[in-house]
mmCIF file with all atom_site columns, C-alpha atoms in Angstrom:
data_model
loop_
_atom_site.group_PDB
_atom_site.id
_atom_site.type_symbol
_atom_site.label_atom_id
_atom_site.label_alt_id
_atom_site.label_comp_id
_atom_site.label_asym_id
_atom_site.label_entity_id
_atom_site.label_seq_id
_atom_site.pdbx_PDB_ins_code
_atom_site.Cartn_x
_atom_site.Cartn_y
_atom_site.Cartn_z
_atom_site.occupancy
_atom_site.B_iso_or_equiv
_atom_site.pdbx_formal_charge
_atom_site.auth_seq_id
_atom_site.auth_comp_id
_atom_site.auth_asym_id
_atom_site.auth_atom_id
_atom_site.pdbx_PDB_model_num
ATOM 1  C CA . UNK J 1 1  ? 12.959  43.518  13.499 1.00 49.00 ? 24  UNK J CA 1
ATOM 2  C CA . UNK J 1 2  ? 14.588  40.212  13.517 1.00 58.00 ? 25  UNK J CA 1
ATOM 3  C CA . UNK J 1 3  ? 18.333  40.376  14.659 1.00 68.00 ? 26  UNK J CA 1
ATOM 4  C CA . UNK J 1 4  ? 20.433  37.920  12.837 1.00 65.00 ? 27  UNK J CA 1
ATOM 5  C CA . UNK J 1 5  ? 21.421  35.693  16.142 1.00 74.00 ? 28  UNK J CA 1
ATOM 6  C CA . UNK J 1 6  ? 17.372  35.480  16.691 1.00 78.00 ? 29  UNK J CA 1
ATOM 7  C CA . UNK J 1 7  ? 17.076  34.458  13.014 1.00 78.00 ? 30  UNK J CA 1
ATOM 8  C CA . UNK J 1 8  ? 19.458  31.567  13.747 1.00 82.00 ? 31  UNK J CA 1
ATOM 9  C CA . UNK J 1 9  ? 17.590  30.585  16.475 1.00 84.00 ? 32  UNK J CA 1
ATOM 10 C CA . UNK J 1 10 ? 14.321  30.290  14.639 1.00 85.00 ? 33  UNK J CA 1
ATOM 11 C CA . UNK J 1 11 ? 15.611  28.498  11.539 1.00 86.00 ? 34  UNK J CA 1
ATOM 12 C CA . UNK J 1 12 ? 16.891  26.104  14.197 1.00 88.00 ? 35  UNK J CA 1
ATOM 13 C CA . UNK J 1 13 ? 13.748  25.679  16.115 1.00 88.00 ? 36  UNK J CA 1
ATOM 14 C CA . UNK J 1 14 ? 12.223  25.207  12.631 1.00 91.00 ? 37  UNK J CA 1
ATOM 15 C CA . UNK J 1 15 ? 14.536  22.579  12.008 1.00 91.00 ? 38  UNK J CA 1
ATOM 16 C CA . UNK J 1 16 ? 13.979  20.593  14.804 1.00 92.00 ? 39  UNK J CA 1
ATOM 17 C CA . UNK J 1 17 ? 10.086  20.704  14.301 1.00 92.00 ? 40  UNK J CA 1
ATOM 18 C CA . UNK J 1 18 ? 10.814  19.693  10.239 1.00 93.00 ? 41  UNK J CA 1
ATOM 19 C CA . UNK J 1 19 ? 12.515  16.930  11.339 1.00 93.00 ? 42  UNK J CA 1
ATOM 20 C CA . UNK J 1 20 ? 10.583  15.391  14.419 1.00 94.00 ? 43  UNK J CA 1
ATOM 21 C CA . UNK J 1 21 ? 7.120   15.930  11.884 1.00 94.00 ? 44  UNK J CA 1
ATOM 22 C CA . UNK J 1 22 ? 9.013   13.741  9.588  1.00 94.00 ? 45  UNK J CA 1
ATOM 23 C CA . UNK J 1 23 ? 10.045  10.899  12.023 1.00 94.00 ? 46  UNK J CA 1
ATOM 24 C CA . UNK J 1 24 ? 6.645   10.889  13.215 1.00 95.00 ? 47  UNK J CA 1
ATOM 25 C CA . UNK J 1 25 ? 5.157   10.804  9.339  1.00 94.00 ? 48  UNK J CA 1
ATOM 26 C CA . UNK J 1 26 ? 7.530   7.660   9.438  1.00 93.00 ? 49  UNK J CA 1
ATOM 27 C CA . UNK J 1 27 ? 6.688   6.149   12.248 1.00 94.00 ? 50  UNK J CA 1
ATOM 28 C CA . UNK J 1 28 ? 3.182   6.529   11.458 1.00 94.00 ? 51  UNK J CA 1
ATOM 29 C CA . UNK J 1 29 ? 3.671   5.019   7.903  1.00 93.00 ? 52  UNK J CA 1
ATOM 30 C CA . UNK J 1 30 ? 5.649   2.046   9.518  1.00 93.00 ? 53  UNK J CA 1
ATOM 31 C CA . UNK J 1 31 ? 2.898   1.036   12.250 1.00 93.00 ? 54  UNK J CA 1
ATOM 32 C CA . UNK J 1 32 ? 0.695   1.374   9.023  1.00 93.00 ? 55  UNK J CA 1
ATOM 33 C CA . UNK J 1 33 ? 2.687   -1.142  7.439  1.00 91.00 ? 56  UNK J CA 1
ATOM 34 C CA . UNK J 1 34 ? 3.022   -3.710  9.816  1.00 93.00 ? 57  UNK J CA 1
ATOM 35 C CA . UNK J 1 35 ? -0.358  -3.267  10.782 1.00 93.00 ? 58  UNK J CA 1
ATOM 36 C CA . UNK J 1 36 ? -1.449  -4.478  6.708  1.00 93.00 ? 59  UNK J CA 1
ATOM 37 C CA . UNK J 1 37 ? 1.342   -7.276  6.903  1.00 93.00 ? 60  UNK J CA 1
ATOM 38 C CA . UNK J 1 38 ? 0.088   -8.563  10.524 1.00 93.00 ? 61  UNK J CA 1
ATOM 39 C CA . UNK J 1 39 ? -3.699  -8.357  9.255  1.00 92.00 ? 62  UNK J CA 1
ATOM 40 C CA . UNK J 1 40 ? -2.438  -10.287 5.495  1.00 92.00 ? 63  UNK J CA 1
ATOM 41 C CA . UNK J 1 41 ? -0.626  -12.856 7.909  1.00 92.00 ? 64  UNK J CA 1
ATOM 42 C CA . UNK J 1 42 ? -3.773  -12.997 10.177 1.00 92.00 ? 65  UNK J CA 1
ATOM 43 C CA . UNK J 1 43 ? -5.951  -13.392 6.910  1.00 92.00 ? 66  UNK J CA 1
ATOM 44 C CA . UNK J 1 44 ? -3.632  -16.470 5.623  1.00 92.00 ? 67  UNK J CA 1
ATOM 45 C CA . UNK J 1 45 ? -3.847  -18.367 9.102  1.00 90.00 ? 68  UNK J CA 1
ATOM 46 C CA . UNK J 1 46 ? -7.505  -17.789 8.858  1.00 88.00 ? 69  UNK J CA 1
ATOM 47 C CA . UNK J 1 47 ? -7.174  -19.559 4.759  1.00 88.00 ? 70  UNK J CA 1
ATOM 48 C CA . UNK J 1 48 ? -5.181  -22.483 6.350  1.00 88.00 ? 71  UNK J CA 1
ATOM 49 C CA . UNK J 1 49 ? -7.260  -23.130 9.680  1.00 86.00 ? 72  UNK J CA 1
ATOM 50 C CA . UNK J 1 50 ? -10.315 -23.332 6.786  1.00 86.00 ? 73  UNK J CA 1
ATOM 51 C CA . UNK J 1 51 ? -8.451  -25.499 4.368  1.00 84.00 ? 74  UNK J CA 1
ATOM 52 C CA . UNK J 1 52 ? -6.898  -27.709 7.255  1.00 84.00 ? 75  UNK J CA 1
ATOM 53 C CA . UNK J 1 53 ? -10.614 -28.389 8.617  1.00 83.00 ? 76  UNK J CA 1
ATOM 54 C CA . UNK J 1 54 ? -12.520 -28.963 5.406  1.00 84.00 ? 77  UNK J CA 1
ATOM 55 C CA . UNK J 1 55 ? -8.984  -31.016 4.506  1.00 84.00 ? 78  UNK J CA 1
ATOM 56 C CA . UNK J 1 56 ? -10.128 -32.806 7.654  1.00 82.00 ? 79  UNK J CA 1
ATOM 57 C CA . UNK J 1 57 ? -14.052 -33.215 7.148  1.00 82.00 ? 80  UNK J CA 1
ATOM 58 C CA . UNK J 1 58 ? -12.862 -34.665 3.454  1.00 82.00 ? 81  UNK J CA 1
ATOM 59 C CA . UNK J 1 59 ? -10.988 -37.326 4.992  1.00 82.00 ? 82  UNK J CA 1
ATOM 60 C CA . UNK J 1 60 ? -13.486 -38.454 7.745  1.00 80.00 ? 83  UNK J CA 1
ATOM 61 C CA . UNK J 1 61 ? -16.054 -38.623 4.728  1.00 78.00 ? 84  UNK J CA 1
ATOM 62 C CA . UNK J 1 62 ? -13.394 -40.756 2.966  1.00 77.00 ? 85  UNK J CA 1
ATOM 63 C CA . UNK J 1 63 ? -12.791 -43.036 5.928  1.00 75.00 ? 86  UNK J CA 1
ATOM 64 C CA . UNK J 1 64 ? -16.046 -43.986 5.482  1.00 74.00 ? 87  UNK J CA 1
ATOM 65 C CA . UNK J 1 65 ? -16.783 -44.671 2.419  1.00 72.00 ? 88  UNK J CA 1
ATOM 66 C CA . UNK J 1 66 ? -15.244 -48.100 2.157  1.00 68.00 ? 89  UNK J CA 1
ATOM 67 C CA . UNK J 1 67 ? -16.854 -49.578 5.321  1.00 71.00 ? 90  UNK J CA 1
ATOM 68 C CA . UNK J 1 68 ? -20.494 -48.793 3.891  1.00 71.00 ? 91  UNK J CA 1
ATOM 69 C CA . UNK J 1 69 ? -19.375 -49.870 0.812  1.00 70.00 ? 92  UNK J CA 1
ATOM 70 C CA . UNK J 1 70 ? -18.497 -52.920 2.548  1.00 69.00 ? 93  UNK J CA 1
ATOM 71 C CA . UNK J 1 71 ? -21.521 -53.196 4.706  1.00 71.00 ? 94  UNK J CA 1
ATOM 72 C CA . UNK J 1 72 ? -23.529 -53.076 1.657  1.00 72.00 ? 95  UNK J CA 1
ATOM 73 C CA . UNK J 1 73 ? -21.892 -55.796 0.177  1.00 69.00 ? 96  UNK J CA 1
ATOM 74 C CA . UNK J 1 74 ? -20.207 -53.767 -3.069 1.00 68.00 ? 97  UNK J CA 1
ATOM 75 C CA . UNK J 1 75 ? -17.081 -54.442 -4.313 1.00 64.00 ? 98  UNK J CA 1
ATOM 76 C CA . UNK J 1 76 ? -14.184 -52.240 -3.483 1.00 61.00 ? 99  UNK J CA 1
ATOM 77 C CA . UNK J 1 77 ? -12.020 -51.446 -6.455 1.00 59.00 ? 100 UNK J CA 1
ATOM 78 C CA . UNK J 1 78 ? -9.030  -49.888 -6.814 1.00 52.00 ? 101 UNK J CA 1
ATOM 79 C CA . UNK J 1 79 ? -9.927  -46.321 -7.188 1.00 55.00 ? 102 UNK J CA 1
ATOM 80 C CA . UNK J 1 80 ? -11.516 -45.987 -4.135 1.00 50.00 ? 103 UNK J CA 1
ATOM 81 C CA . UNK J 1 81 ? -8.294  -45.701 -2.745 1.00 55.00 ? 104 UNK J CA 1
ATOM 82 C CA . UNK J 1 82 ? -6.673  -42.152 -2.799 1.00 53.00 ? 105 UNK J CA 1
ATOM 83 C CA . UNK J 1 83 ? -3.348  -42.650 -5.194 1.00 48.00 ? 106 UNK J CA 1
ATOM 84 C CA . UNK J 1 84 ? -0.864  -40.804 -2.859 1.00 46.00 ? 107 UNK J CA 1
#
């Protein structure tokens, strides 16, 4: 039979258990967390880098359209210019 001091002691222990199963259920859920915002943040760097270096390959290609329109000998009007 379980004495009532031994009882205490056991609801105690059971306690402690409860509650350091729940701070790990936490912790777990929090690296889980962080781990989806670091991989969205990693995922929008990735969109930029792409956008920056096609943004980049677009604007060599437009450097050069003028001088070979030039070198052919075709008139440059005015919207071959980028309106920015």
């Amino acid at each position: 039979m379980i004495r009532a001091k031994d009882g205490a002691a056991l609801a105690k222990v059971k306690y402690e258990l409860d509650l350091k199963h729940a701070e790990r259920e936490d912790r777990e859920k929090r690296n889980e967390c962080e781990e989806e915002e670091y991989n969205d943040r990693k995922m929008q760097a990735n969109r930029e880098d792409k956008w920056n270096g096609l943004h980049r390959i677009h604007m060599m290609w437009e450097s050069t359209k003028i001088p070979i329109a030039r070198a052919k000998g075709e008139r440059i009007f005015a919207e071959h210019f980028d309106a920015d």
